[in-house]
PDB file of C-alpha atoms in Angstrom:
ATOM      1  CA  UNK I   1       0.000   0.000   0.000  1.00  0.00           C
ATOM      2  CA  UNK I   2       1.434   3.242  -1.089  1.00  0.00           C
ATOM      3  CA  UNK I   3       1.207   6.602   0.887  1.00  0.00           C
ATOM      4  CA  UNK I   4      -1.397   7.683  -1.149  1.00  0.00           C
ATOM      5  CA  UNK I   5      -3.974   5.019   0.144  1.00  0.00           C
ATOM      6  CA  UNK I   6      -3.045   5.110   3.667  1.00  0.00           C
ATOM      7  CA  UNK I   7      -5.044   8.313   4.224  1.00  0.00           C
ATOM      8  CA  UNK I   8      -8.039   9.905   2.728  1.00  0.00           C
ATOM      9  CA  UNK I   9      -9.787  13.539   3.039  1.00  0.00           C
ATOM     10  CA  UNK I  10     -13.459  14.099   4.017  1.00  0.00           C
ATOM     11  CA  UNK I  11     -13.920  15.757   0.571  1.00  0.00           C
ATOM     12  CA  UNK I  12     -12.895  12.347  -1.011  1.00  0.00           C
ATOM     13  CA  UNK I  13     -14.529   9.960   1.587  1.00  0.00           C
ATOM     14  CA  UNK I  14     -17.931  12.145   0.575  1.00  0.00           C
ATOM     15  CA  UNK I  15     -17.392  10.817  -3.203  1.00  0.00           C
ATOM     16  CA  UNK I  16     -16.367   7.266  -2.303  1.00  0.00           C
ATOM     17  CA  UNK I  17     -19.464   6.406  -0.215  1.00  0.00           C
ATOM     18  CA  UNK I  18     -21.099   7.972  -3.008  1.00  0.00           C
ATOM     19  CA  UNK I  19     -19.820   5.484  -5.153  1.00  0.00           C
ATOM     20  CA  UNK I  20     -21.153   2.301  -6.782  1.00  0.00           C
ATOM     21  CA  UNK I  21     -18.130   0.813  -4.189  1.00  0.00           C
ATOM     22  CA  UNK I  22     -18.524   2.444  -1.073  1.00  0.00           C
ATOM     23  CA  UNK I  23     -15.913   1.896   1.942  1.00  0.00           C
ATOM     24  CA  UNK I  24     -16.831   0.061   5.113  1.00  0.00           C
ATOM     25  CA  UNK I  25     -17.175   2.888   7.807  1.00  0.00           C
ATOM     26  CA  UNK I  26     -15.298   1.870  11.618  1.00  0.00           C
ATOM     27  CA  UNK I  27     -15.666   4.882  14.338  1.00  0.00           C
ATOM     28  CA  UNK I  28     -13.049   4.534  16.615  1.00  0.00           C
ATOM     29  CA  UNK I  29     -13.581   7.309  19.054  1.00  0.00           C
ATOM     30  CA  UNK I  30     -11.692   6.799  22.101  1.00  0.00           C
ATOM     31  CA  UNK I  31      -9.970   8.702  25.288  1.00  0.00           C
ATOM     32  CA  UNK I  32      -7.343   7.052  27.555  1.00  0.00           C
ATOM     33  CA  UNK I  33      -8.462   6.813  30.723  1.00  0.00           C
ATOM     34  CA  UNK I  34     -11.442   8.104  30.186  1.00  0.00           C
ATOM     35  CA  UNK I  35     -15.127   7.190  29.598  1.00  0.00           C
ATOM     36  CA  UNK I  36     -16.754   5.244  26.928  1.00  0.00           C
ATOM     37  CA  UNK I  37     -17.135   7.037  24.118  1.00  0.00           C
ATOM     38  CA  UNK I  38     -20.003   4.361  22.399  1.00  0.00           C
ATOM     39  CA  UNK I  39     -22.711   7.186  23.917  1.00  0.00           C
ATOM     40  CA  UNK I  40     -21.439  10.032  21.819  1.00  0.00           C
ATOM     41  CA  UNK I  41     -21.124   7.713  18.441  1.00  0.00           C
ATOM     42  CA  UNK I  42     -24.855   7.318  19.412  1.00  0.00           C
ATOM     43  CA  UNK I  43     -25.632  10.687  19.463  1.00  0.00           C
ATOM     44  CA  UNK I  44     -23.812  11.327  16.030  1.00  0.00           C
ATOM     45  CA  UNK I  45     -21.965   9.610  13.618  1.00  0.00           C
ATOM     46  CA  UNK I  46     -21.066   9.565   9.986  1.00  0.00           C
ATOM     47  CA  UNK I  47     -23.941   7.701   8.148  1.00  0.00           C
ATOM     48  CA  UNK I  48     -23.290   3.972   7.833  1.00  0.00           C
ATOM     49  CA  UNK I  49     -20.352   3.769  10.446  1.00  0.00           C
ATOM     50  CA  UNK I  50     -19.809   1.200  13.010  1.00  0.00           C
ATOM     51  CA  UNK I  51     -18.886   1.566  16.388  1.00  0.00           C
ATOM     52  CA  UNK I  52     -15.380  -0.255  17.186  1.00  0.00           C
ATOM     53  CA  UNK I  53     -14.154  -0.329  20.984  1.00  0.00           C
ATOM     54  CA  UNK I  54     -10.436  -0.278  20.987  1.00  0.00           C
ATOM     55  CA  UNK I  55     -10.160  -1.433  24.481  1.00  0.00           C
ATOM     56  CA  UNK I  56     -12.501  -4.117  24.097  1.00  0.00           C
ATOM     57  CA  UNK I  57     -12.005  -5.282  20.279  1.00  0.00           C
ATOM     58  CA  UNK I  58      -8.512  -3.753  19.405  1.00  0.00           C
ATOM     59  CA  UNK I  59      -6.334  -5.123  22.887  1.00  0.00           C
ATOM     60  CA  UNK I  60      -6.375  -8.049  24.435  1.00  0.00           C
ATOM     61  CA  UNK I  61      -6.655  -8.033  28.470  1.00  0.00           C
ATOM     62  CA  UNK I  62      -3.891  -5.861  29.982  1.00  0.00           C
ATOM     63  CA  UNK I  63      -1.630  -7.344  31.680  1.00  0.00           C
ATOM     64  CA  UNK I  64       2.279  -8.402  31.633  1.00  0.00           C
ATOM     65  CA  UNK I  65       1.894  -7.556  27.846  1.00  0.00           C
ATOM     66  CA  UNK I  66       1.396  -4.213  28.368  1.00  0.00           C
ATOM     67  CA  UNK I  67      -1.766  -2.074  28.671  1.00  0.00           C
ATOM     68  CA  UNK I  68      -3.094  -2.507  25.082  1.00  0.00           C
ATOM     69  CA  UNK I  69      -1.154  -5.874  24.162  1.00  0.00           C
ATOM     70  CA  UNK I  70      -2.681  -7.137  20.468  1.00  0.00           C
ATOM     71  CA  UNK I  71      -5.728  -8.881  20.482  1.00  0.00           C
ATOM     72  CA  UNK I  72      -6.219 -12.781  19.623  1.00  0.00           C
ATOM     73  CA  UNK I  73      -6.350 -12.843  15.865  1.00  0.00           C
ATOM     74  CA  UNK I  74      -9.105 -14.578  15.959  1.00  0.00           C
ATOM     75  CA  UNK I  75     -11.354 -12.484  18.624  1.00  0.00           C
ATOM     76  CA  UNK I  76      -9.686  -9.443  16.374  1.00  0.00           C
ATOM     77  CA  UNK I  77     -11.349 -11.163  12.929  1.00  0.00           C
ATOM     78  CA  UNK I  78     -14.759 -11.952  14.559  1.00  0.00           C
ATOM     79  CA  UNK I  79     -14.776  -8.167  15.779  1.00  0.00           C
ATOM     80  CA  UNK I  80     -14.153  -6.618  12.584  1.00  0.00           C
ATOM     81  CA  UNK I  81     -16.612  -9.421  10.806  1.00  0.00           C
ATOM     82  CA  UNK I  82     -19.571  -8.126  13.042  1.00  0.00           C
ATOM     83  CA  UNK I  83     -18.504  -4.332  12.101  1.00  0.00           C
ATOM     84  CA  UNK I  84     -19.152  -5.636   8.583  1.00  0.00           C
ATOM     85  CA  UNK I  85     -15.471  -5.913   7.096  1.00  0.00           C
ATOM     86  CA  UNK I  86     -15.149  -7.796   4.218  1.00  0.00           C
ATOM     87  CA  UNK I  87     -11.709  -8.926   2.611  1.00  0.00           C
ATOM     88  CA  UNK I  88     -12.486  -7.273  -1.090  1.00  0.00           C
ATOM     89  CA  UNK I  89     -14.296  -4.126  -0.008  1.00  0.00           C
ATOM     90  CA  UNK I  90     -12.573  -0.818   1.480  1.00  0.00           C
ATOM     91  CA  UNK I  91     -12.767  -0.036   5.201  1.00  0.00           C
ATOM     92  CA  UNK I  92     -11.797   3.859   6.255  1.00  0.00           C
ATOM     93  CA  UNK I  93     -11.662   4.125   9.907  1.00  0.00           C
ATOM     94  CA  UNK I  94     -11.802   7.665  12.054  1.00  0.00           C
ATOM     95  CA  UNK I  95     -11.826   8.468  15.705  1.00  0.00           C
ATOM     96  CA  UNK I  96     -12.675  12.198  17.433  1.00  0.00           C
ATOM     97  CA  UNK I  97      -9.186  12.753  18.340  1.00  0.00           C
ATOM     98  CA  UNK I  98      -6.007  13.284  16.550  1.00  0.00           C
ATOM     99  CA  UNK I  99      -6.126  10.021  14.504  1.00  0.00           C
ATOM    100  CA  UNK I 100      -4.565   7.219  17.498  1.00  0.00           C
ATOM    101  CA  UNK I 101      -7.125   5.103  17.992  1.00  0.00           C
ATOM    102  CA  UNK I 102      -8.489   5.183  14.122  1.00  0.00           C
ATOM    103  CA  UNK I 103      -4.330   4.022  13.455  1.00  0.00           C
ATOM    104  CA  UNK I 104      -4.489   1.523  15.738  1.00  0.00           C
ATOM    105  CA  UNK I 105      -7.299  -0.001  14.055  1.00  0.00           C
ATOM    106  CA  UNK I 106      -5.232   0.888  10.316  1.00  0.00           C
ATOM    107  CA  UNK I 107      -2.365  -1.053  12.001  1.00  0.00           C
ATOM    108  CA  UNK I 108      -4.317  -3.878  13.314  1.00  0.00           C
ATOM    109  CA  UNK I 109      -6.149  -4.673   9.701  1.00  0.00           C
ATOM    110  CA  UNK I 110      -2.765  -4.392   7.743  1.00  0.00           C
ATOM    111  CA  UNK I 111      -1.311  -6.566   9.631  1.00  0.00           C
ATOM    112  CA  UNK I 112      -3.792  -8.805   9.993  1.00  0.00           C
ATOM    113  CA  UNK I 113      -3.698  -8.960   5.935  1.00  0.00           C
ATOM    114  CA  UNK I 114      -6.493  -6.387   4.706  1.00  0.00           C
ATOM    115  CA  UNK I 115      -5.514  -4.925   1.185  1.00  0.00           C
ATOM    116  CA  UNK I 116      -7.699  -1.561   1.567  1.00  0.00           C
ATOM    117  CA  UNK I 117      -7.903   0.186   5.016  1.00  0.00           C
ATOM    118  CA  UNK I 118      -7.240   4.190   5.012  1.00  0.00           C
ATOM    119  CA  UNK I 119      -7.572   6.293   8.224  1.00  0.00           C
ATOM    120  CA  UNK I 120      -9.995   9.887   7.609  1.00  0.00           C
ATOM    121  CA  UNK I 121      -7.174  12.414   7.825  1.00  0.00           C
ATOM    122  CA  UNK I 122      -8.620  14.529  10.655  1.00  0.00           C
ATOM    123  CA  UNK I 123     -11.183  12.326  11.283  1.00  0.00           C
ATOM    124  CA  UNK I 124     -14.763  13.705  12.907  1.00  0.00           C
ATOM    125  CA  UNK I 125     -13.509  17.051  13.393  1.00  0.00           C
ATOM    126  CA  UNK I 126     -12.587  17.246   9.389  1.00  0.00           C
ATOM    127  CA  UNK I 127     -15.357  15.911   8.392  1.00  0.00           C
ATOM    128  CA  UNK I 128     -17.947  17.883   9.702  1.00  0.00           C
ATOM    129  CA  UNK I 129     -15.787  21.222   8.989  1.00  0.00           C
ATOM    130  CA  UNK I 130     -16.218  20.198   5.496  1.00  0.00           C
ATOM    131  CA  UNK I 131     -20.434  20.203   6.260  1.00  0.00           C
ATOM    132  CA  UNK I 132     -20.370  16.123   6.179  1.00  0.00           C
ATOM    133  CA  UNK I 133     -23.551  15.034   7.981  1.00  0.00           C
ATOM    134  CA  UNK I 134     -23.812  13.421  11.143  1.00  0.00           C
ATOM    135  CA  UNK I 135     -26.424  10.676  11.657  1.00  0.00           C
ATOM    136  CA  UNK I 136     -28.044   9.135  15.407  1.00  0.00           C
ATOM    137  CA  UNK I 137     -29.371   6.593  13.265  1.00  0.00           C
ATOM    138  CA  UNK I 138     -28.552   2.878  14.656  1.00  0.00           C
ATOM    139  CA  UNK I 139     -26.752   0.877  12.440  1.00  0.00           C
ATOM    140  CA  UNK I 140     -26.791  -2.935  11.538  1.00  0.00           C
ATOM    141  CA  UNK I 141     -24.249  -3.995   9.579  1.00  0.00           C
ATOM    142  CA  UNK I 142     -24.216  -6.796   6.887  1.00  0.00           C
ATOM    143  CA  UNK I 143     -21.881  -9.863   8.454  1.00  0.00           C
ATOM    144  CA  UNK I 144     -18.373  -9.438   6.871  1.00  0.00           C
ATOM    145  CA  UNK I 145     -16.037 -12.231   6.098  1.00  0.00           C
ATOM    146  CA  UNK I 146     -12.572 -10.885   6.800  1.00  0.00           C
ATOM    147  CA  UNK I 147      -9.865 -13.647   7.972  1.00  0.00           C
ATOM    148  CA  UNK I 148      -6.877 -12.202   9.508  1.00  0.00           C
ATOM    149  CA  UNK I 149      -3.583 -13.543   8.528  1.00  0.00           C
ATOM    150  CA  UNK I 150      -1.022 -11.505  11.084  1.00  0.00           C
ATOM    151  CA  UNK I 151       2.349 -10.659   9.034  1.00  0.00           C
ATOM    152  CA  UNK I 152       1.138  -8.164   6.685  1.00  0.00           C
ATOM    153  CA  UNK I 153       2.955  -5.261   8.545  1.00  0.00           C
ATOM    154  CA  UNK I 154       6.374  -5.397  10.638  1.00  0.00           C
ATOM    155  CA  UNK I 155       6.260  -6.395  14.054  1.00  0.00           C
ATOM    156  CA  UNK I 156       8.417  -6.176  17.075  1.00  0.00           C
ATOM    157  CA  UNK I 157       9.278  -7.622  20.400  1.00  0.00           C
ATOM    158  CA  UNK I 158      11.070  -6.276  23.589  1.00  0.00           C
ATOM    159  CA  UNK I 159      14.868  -7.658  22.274  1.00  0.00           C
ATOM    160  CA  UNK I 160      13.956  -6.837  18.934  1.00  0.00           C
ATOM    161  CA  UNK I 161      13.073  -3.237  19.622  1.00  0.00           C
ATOM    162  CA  UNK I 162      16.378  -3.226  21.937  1.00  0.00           C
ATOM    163  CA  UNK I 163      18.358  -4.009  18.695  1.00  0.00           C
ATOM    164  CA  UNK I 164      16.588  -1.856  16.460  1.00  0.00           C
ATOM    165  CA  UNK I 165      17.997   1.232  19.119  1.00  0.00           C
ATOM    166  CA  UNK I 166      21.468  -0.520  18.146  1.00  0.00           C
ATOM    167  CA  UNK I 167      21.039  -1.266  14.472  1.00  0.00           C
ATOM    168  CA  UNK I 168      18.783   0.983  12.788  1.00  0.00           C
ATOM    169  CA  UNK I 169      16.410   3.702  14.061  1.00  0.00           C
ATOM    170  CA  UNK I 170      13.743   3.563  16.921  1.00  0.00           C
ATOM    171  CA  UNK I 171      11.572   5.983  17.431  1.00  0.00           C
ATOM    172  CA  UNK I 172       9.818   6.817  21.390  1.00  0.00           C
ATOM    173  CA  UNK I 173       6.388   8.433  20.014  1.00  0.00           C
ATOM    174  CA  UNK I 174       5.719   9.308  23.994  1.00  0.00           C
ATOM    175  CA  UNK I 175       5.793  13.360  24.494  1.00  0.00           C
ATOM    176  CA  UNK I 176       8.634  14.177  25.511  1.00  0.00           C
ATOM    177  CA  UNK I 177       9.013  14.823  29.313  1.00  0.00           C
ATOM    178  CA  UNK I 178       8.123  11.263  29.382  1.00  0.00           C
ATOM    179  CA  UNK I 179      10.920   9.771  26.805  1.00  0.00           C
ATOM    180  CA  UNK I 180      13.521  12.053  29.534  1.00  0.00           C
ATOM    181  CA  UNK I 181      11.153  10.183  32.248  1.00  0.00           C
ATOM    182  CA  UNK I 182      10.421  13.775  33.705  1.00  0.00           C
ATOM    183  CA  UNK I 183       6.898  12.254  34.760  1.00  0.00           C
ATOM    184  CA  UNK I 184       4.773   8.945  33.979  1.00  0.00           C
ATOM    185  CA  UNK I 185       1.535   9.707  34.311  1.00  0.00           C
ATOM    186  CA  UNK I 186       0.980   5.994  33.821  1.00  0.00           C
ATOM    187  CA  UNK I 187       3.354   3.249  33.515  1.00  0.00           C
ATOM    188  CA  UNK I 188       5.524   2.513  36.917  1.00  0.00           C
ATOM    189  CA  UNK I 189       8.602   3.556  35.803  1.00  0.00           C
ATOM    190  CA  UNK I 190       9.734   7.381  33.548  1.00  0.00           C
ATOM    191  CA  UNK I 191      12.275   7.192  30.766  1.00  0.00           C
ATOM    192  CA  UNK I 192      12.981   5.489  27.535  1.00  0.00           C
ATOM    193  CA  UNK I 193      14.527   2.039  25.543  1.00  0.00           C
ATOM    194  CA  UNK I 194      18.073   2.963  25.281  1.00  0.00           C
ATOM    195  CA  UNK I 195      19.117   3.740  22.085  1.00  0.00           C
ATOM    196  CA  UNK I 196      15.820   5.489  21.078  1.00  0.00           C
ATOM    197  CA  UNK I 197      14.871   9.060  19.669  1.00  0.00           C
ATOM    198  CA  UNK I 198      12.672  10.853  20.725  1.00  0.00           C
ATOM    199  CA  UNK I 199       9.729  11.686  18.369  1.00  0.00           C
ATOM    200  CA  UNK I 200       6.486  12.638  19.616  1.00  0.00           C
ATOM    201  CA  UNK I 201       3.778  11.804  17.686  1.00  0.00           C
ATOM    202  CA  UNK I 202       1.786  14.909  18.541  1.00  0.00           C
ATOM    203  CA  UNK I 203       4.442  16.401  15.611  1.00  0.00           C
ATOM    204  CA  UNK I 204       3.188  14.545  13.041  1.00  0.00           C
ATOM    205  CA  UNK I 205      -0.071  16.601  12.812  1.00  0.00           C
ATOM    206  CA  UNK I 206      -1.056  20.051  12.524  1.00  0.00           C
ATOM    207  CA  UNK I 207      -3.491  22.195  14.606  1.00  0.00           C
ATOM    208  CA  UNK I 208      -6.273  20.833  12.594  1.00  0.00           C
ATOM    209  CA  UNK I 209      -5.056  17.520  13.341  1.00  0.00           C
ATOM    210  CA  UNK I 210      -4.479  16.348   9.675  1.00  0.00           C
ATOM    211  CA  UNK I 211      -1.170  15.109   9.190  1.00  0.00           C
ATOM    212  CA  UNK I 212       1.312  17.243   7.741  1.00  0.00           C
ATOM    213  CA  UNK I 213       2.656  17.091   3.965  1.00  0.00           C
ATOM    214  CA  UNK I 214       4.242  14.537   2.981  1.00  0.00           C
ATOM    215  CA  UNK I 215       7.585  16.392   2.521  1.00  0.00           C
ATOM    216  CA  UNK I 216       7.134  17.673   5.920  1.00  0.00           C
ATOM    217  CA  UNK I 217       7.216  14.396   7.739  1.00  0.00           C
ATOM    218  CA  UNK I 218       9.864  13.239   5.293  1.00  0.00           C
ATOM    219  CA  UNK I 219      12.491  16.118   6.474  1.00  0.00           C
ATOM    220  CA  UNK I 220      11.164  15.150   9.896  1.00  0.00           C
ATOM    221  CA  UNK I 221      11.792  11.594   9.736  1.00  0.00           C
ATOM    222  CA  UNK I 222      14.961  12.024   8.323  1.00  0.00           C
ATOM    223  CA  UNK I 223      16.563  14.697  10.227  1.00  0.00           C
ATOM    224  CA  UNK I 224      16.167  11.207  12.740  1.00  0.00           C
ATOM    225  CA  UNK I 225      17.996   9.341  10.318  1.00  0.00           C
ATOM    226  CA  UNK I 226      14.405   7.436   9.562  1.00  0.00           C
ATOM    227  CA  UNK I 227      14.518   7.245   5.735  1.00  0.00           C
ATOM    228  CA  UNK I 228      13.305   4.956   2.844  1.00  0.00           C
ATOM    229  CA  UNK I 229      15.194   1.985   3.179  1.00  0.00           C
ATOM    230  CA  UNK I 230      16.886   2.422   6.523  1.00  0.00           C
ATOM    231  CA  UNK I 231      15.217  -0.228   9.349  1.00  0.00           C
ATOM    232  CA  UNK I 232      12.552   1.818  11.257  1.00  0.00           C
ATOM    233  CA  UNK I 233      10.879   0.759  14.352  1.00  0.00           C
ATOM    234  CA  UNK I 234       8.393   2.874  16.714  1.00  0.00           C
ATOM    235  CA  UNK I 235       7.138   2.496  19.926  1.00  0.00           C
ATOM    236  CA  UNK I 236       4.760   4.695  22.489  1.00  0.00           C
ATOM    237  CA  UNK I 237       3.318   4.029  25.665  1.00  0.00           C
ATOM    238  CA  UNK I 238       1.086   1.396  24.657  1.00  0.00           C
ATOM    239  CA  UNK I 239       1.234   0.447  21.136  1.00  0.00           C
ATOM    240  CA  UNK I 240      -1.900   3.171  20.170  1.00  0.00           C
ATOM    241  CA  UNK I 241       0.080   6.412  19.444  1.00  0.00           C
ATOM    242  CA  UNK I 242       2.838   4.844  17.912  1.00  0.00           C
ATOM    243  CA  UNK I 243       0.417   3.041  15.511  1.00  0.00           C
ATOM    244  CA  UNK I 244      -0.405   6.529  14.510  1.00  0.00           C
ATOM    245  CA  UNK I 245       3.680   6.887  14.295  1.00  0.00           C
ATOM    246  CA  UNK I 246       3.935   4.062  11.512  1.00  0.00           C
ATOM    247  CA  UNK I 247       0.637   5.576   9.580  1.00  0.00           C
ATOM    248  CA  UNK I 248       2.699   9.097   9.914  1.00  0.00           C
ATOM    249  CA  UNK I 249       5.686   6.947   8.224  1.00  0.00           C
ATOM    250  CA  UNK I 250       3.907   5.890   5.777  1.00  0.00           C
ATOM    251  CA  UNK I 251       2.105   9.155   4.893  1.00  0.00           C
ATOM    252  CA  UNK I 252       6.292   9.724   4.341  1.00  0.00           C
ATOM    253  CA  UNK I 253       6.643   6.989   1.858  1.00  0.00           C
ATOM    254  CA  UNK I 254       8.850   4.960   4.760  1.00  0.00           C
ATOM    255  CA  UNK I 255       8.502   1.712   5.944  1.00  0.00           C
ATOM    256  CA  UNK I 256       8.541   1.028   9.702  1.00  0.00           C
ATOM    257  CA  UNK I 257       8.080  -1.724  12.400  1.00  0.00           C
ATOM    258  CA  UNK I 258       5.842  -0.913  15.397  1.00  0.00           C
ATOM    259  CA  UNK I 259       7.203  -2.440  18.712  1.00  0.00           C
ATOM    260  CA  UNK I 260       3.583  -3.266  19.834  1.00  0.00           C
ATOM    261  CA  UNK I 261       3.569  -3.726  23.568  1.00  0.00           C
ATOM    262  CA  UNK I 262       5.423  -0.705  23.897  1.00  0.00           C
ATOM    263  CA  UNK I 263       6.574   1.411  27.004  1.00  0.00           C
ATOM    264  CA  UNK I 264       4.072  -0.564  29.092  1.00  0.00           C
ATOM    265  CA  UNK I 265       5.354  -3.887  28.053  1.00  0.00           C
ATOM    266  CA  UNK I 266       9.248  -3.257  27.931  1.00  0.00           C
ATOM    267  CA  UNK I 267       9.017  -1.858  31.844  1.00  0.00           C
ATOM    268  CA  UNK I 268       7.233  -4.903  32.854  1.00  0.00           C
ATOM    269  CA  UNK I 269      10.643  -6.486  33.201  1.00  0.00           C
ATOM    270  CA  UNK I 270      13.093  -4.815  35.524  1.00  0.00           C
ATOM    271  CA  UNK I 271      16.095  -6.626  34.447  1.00  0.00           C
ATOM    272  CA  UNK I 272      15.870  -4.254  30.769  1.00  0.00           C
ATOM    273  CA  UNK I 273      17.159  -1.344  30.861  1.00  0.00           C
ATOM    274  CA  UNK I 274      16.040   2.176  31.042  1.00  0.00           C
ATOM    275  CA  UNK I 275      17.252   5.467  29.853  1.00  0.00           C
ATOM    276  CA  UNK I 276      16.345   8.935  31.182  1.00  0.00           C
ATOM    277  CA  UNK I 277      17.535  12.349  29.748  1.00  0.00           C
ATOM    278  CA  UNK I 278      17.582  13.967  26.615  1.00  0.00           C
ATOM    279  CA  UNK I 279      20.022  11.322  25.434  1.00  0.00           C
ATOM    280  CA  UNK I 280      19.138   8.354  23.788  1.00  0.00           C
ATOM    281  CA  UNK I 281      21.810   6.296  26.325  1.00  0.00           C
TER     282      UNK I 281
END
């Protein structure tokens, strides 16, 4: 999938779901720590979308994994199969926020082996700026028959994110007090995989929350020595924000591997390591 097709506007969503092929809709609105967010899809969504929990249908139980460790592949294919997904039609997910949670369910589908998922660039927010219409109308969706097959994006574990620091590029896509381990607002322990940049994910958008141009988040990227071709890996606090992190990749024409359990997995274990500072040692 090229950059082109990893994101869409509202203005072109509008066309495509008027369209003899119209895209599977998945609202993803979520808040960490904070309340469900099922009540205000119910009050308004876009018309023919499909309320996804993340915590419930895109993690498995937290745990030693992490706080958002991946879902059973299986539990993950019967989700998106009741939200209607099909292997050979288009799914575009959104959330109300600044794209996480809608990436997290981008990363989850490409790497469980869907061909066509795109993220709303700017999600709610951009589409009703651009007068889209919001619906409170309850939808059923048509049983989908989507079979995951995990592999179809780069995945990585605790030693292979270590070596990653060592032999390529790993991105922290935490803010950044939190990569120096200035505060943890919640994981048990501050500071970040030695060896890894910091690169906040908030960056990757503007104030509109649409991601910024493609030769924007190149020069980013690459001032971190993240370029085509070079081995990439990202991680965040859980494995949601640094989803977003890949998608911003992407958006850059540049592959990357997403280190899934994340900050919440890697200080699980006190015998790894943990770097505070502005430094990535």
């Amino acid at each position: 999938m090229t950059a082109k097709t990893a994101i869409l506007s509202a203005a072109e969503l509008r066309d495509e779901l008027a369209g003899a092929r119209p895209p599977v809709l998945l609202d993803v609105r979520w808040q960490l720590g904070g309340p469900d967010q099922r009540p205000a899809y119910e009050a308004g969504h876009l018309p023919g979308a499909v309320y996804v929990d993340l915590d419930r249908e895109l993690a498995g139980p937290a745990g030693s994994g992490g706080r958002h460790p991946l879902p059973d592949p299986e539990a993950f294919g019967a989700a998106m199969r009741r939200a209607g997904v099909a292997a050979d039609t288009p799914v575009v997910v959104y959330d109300g926020g600044q794209g996480w949670a809608a990436a997290r369910a981008w990363w989850l589908l490409r790497w469980t082996g869907h061909p066509n998922v795109r993220v709303l660039d700017g999600g709610l927010a951009a589409w009703t700026a651009s007068d889209g219409a919001l619906t409170a109308e309850r939808v059923i969706p048509l049983e989908g028959d989507f079979k995951p097959n995990p592999g179809g994006l780069g995945l990585l574990d605790a030693d292979a994110a270590a070596l990653r620091a060592r032999e390529g590029v790993l991105l922290d896509a935490r803010a950044g007090e939190r990569y120096r381990g200035e505060v943890e607002p919640i994981d048990p322990v501050g500071g970040h995989i030695p060896g890894a940049l910091s690169a906040p994910t908030t960056e990757n958008v503007g104030p509109d929350g649409r991601f910024l141009p493609a030769d924007a988040l190149r020069e980013r990227f690459g001032a971190l020595g993240a370029s085509k071709g070079a081995p990439v890996g990202v991680y965040c606090g859980s494995g949601v924000s640094g989803a977003h992190e890949v998608l911003a990749l992407e958006v850059a024409g540049i592959e990357s591997d997403l280190y899934a359990g994340s900050w919440s997995h890697w200080c699980t274990d006190p015998s790894r390591p943990v770097a505070t500072g502005p430094d990535p040692e």
